[in-house]
PDB file of C-alpha atoms in Angstrom:
ATOM      1  CA  MET S  14     148.904 -48.004 256.486  1.00 58.00           C
ATOM      2  CA  ASP S  15     148.478 -46.752 252.935  1.00 67.00           C
ATOM      3  CA  ASP S  16     151.993 -47.820 251.982  1.00 77.00           C
ATOM      4  CA  TYR S  17     151.544 -51.438 253.170  1.00 79.00           C
ATOM      5  CA  PRO S  18     150.399 -53.483 250.127  1.00 84.00           C
ATOM      6  CA  ALA S  19     147.819 -56.266 250.352  1.00 83.00           C
ATOM      7  CA  LEU S  20     150.376 -58.951 249.507  1.00 86.00           C
ATOM      8  CA  SER S  21     152.524 -57.833 252.446  1.00 88.00           C
ATOM      9  CA  VAL S  22     149.485 -58.079 254.713  1.00 89.00           C
ATOM     10  CA  PHE S  23     148.879 -61.607 253.417  1.00 92.00           C
ATOM     11  CA  TRP S  24     152.507 -62.645 254.032  1.00 92.00           C
ATOM     12  CA  SER S  25     152.483 -61.112 257.509  1.00 93.00           C
ATOM     13  CA  MET S  26     149.285 -62.982 258.390  1.00 95.00           C
ATOM     14  CA  LEU S  27     150.693 -66.223 256.972  1.00 96.00           C
ATOM     15  CA  TRP S  28     153.915 -65.954 258.995  1.00 96.00           C
ATOM     16  CA  PHE S  29     151.952 -65.049 262.123  1.00 96.00           C
ATOM     17  CA  PHE S  30     149.683 -68.078 261.599  1.00 97.00           C
ATOM     18  CA  LEU S  31     152.674 -70.390 261.080  1.00 95.00           C
ATOM     19  CA  TRP S  32     154.347 -68.960 264.185  1.00 94.00           C
ATOM     20  CA  ILE S  33     151.233 -69.659 266.292  1.00 96.00           C
ATOM     21  CA  MET S  34     150.941 -73.182 264.820  1.00 95.00           C
ATOM     22  CA  TRP S  35     154.596 -73.798 265.673  1.00 92.00           C
ATOM     23  CA  PHE S  36     153.918 -72.971 269.325  1.00 93.00           C
ATOM     24  CA  PHE S  37     150.849 -75.226 269.363  1.00 94.00           C
ATOM     25  CA  LEU S  38     152.951 -78.102 268.020  1.00 93.00           C
ATOM     26  CA  LEU S  39     155.757 -77.404 270.483  1.00 93.00           C
ATOM     27  CA  PHE S  40     153.361 -77.362 273.464  1.00 93.00           C
ATOM     28  CA  LYS S  41     151.619 -80.501 272.194  1.00 93.00           C
ATOM     29  CA  ILE S  42     154.933 -82.348 272.065  1.00 94.00           C
ATOM     30  CA  ILE S  43     156.003 -81.139 275.508  1.00 94.00           C
ATOM     31  CA  THR S  44     152.638 -82.261 276.885  1.00 93.00           C
ATOM     32  CA  ASP S  45     153.046 -85.641 275.194  1.00 93.00           C
ATOM     33  CA  ILE S  46     156.514 -86.065 276.688  1.00 94.00           C
ATOM     34  CA  PHE S  47     155.116 -85.675 280.191  1.00 92.00           C
ATOM     35  CA  ARG S  48     151.973 -87.756 279.456  1.00 90.00           C
ATOM     36  CA  ASP S  49     153.912 -90.849 278.358  1.00 89.00           C
ATOM     37  CA  HIS S  50     154.015 -93.154 281.386  1.00 89.00           C
ATOM     38  CA  GLU S  51     156.171 -95.756 279.628  1.00 90.00           C
ATOM     39  CA  MET S  52     159.124 -93.393 279.180  1.00 92.00           C
ATOM     40  CA  SER S  53     161.625 -93.074 282.022  1.00 94.00           C
ATOM     41  CA  GLY S  54     162.428 -89.790 283.694  1.00 93.00           C
ATOM     42  CA  TRP S  55     165.805 -89.653 281.950  1.00 95.00           C
ATOM     43  CA  GLY S  56     164.134 -90.218 278.597  1.00 94.00           C
ATOM     44  CA  LYS S  57     161.679 -87.410 279.286  1.00 94.00           C
ATOM     45  CA  ALA S  58     164.497 -85.096 280.347  1.00 95.00           C
ATOM     46  CA  GLY S  59     166.515 -85.982 277.229  1.00 95.00           C
ATOM     47  CA  TRP S  60     163.632 -85.339 274.849  1.00 94.00           C
ATOM     48  CA  LEU S  61     162.719 -82.129 276.653  1.00 94.00           C
ATOM     49  CA  ILE S  62     166.278 -80.788 276.456  1.00 95.00           C
ATOM     50  CA  PHE S  63     166.490 -81.817 272.792  1.00 94.00           C
ATOM     51  CA  VAL S  64     163.193 -80.086 271.960  1.00 93.00           C
ATOM     52  CA  ILE S  65     164.146 -76.920 273.867  1.00 92.00           C
ATOM     53  CA  ILE S  66     167.786 -76.618 272.732  1.00 94.00           C
ATOM     54  CA  LEU S  67     167.203 -77.544 269.062  1.00 93.00           C
ATOM     55  CA  PRO S  68     163.480 -76.882 268.663  1.00 89.00           C
ATOM     56  CA  PHE S  69     163.024 -77.378 264.913  1.00 90.00           C
ATOM     57  CA  LEU S  70     165.152 -80.478 264.690  1.00 94.00           C
ATOM     58  CA  GLY S  71     163.918 -81.825 268.027  1.00 93.00           C
ATOM     59  CA  VAL S  72     160.235 -81.440 267.132  1.00 92.00           C
ATOM     60  CA  LEU S  73     160.753 -82.933 263.678  1.00 93.00           C
ATOM     61  CA  ILE S  74     162.616 -85.963 265.034  1.00 95.00           C
ATOM     62  CA  TYR S  75     160.111 -86.417 267.893  1.00 94.00           C
ATOM     63  CA  VAL S  76     157.197 -86.475 265.465  1.00 92.00           C
ATOM     64  CA  ILE S  77     159.006 -88.955 263.200  1.00 94.00           C
ATOM     65  CA  VAL S  78     160.130 -91.277 266.003  1.00 93.00           C
ATOM     66  CA  ARG S  79     157.206 -91.070 268.429  1.00 92.00           C
ATOM     67  CA  GLY S  80     154.328 -89.750 266.279  1.00 89.00           C
ATOM     68  CA  LYS S  81     152.396 -93.025 266.276  1.00 90.00           C
ATOM     69  CA  GLY S  82     152.639 -93.218 270.062  1.00 90.00           C
ATOM     70  CA  MET S  83     151.322 -89.665 270.328  1.00 91.00           C
ATOM     71  CA  THR S  84     148.206 -90.700 268.440  1.00 90.00           C
ATOM     72  CA  GLN S  85     147.691 -93.773 270.593  1.00 91.00           C
ATOM     73  CA  ARG S  86     148.073 -91.750 273.802  1.00 90.00           C
ATOM     74  CA  ASP S  87     145.603 -89.145 272.499  1.00 91.00           C
ATOM     75  CA  VAL S  88     143.047 -91.822 271.604  1.00 92.00           C
ATOM     76  CA  LYS S  89     143.500 -93.555 274.980  1.00 92.00           C
ATOM     77  CA  SER S  90     143.083 -90.251 276.805  1.00 91.00           C
ATOM     78  CA  ALA S  91     139.938 -89.431 274.815  1.00 93.00           C
ATOM     79  CA  GLN S  92     138.469 -92.868 275.548  1.00 95.00           C
ATOM     80  CA  GLU S  93     139.211 -92.527 279.274  1.00 95.00           C
ATOM     81  CA  ASN S  94     137.641 -89.068 279.319  1.00 94.00           C
ATOM     82  CA  GLU S  95     134.566 -90.358 277.480  1.00 95.00           C
ATOM     83  CA  ALA S  96     134.206 -93.290 279.883  1.00 93.00           C
ATOM     84  CA  ALA S  97     134.507 -90.968 282.881  1.00 94.00           C
ATOM     85  CA  PHE S  98     131.935 -88.615 281.359  1.00 93.00           C
ATOM     86  CA  GLN S  99     129.487 -91.462 280.636  1.00 91.00           C
ATOM     87  CA  SER S 100     129.957 -92.792 284.177  1.00 89.00           C
ATOM     88  CA  TYR S 101     129.267 -89.328 285.568  1.00 88.00           C
ATOM     89  CA  ILE S 102     126.136 -88.969 283.441  1.00 86.00           C
ATOM     90  CA  ARG S 103     124.833 -92.376 284.543  1.00 80.00           C
ATOM     91  CA  THR S 104     125.530 -91.614 288.194  1.00 81.00           C
ATOM     92  CA  THR S 105     123.971 -88.174 287.989  1.00 78.00           C
ATOM     93  CA  ALA S 106     120.922 -89.388 286.093  1.00 73.00           C
ATOM     94  CA  GLY S 107     120.388 -92.169 288.616  1.00 62.00           C
ATOM     95  CA  THR S 108     120.748 -95.028 286.161  1.00 52.00           C
ATOM     96  CA  ALA S 109     123.925 -96.488 287.646  1.00 49.00           C
ATOM     97  CA  GLY S 110     121.976 -98.790 289.942  1.00 54.00           C
ATOM     98  CA  GLY S 111     119.075 -99.262 287.539  1.00 60.00           C
ATOM     99  CA  SER S 112     116.425 -96.912 286.236  1.00 70.00           C
ATOM    100  CA  HIS S 113     113.072 -96.271 287.843  1.00 74.00           C
ATOM    101  CA  ALA S 114     111.423 -98.337 285.122  1.00 76.00           C
ATOM    102  CA  ASP S 115     113.664-101.307 285.941  1.00 78.00           C
ATOM    103  CA  GLU S 116     112.935-101.025 289.647  1.00 82.00           C
ATOM    104  CA  LEU S 117     109.202-100.676 288.965  1.00 83.00           C
ATOM    105  CA  ALA S 118     109.330-103.800 286.773  1.00 84.00           C
ATOM    106  CA  LYS S 119     110.999-105.675 289.636  1.00 86.00           C
ATOM    107  CA  LEU S 120     108.247-104.532 292.010  1.00 86.00           C
ATOM    108  CA  VAL S 121     105.554-105.732 289.581  1.00 87.00           C
ATOM    109  CA  ASP S 122     107.340-109.065 289.252  1.00 87.00           C
ATOM    110  CA  LEU S 123     107.494-109.436 293.052  1.00 87.00           C
ATOM    111  CA  LYS S 124     103.795-108.554 293.324  1.00 88.00           C
ATOM    112  CA  ASP S 125     102.903-111.077 290.609  1.00 89.00           C
ATOM    113  CA  LYS S 126     104.870-113.804 292.409  1.00 88.00           C
ATOM    114  CA  GLY S 127     103.010-113.026 295.627  1.00 86.00           C
ATOM    115  CA  ALA S 128     106.046-111.759 297.520  1.00 86.00           C
ATOM    116  CA  LEU S 129     104.405-108.340 297.916  1.00 85.00           C
ATOM    117  CA  SER S 130     100.834-107.527 298.850  1.00 88.00           C
ATOM    118  CA  GLU S 131      98.909-104.829 296.982  1.00 88.00           C
ATOM    119  CA  ALA S 132      99.418-102.363 299.853  1.00 88.00           C
ATOM    120  CA  GLU S 133     103.159-103.064 300.002  1.00 88.00           C
ATOM    121  CA  PHE S 134     103.382-102.711 296.232  1.00 87.00           C
ATOM    122  CA  GLN S 135     101.573 -99.338 296.274  1.00 88.00           C
ATOM    123  CA  GLN S 136     103.747 -98.103 299.143  1.00 89.00           C
ATOM    124  CA  ALA S 137     107.000 -99.150 297.379  1.00 86.00           C
ATOM    125  CA  LYS S 138     105.763 -97.665 294.086  1.00 85.00           C
ATOM    126  CA  ALA S 139     104.887 -94.343 295.742  1.00 85.00           C
ATOM    127  CA  LYS S 140     108.320 -94.270 297.426  1.00 85.00           C
ATOM    128  CA  LEU S 141     110.035 -95.058 294.110  1.00 79.00           C
ATOM    129  CA  LEU S 142     108.148 -92.415 292.120  1.00 79.00           C
ATOM    130  CA  ALA S 143     108.504 -89.703 294.775  1.00 73.00           C
TER     131      ALA S 143
END
C-alpha cells in the first residue's frame, strides 16, 4: 500500500463512485420503464432492449426523451404514497370517522336540544371516553 499514491486513491474512489451512480441510474430507468402505465408492452420491451444492449446510449436517449415523464411519475407516486400514509394515520388514530372531541360536541349539542337526558348523556360520554 506504500506504493499507491494519494492521487491514485482519489481517482480509484472517483471511478468507483461513478460506477455505482451509473448502476443507480440504470436501475432507476428500468424501474421507470415498468412503472409507466401509458406505454405499451412493446414499447417497454423496446426501451428495455435498447437500454440493455446499448446501455450508455440507451440511458442517455431515455433521459432526454422521457426525462420529464420520469419526474411526473415520481411526483405522482410520492403523492399517492403520502395520501395512503395520511389515510393510514387517520384510520389508526381513530379520526377517520371523527375525533372524540367532535363526537363529544355532538353529544353536548343533542343534550342541549333535549334529545338526550342527563343520564343518557353521561352514559354516552362514559362509553365514548372509555
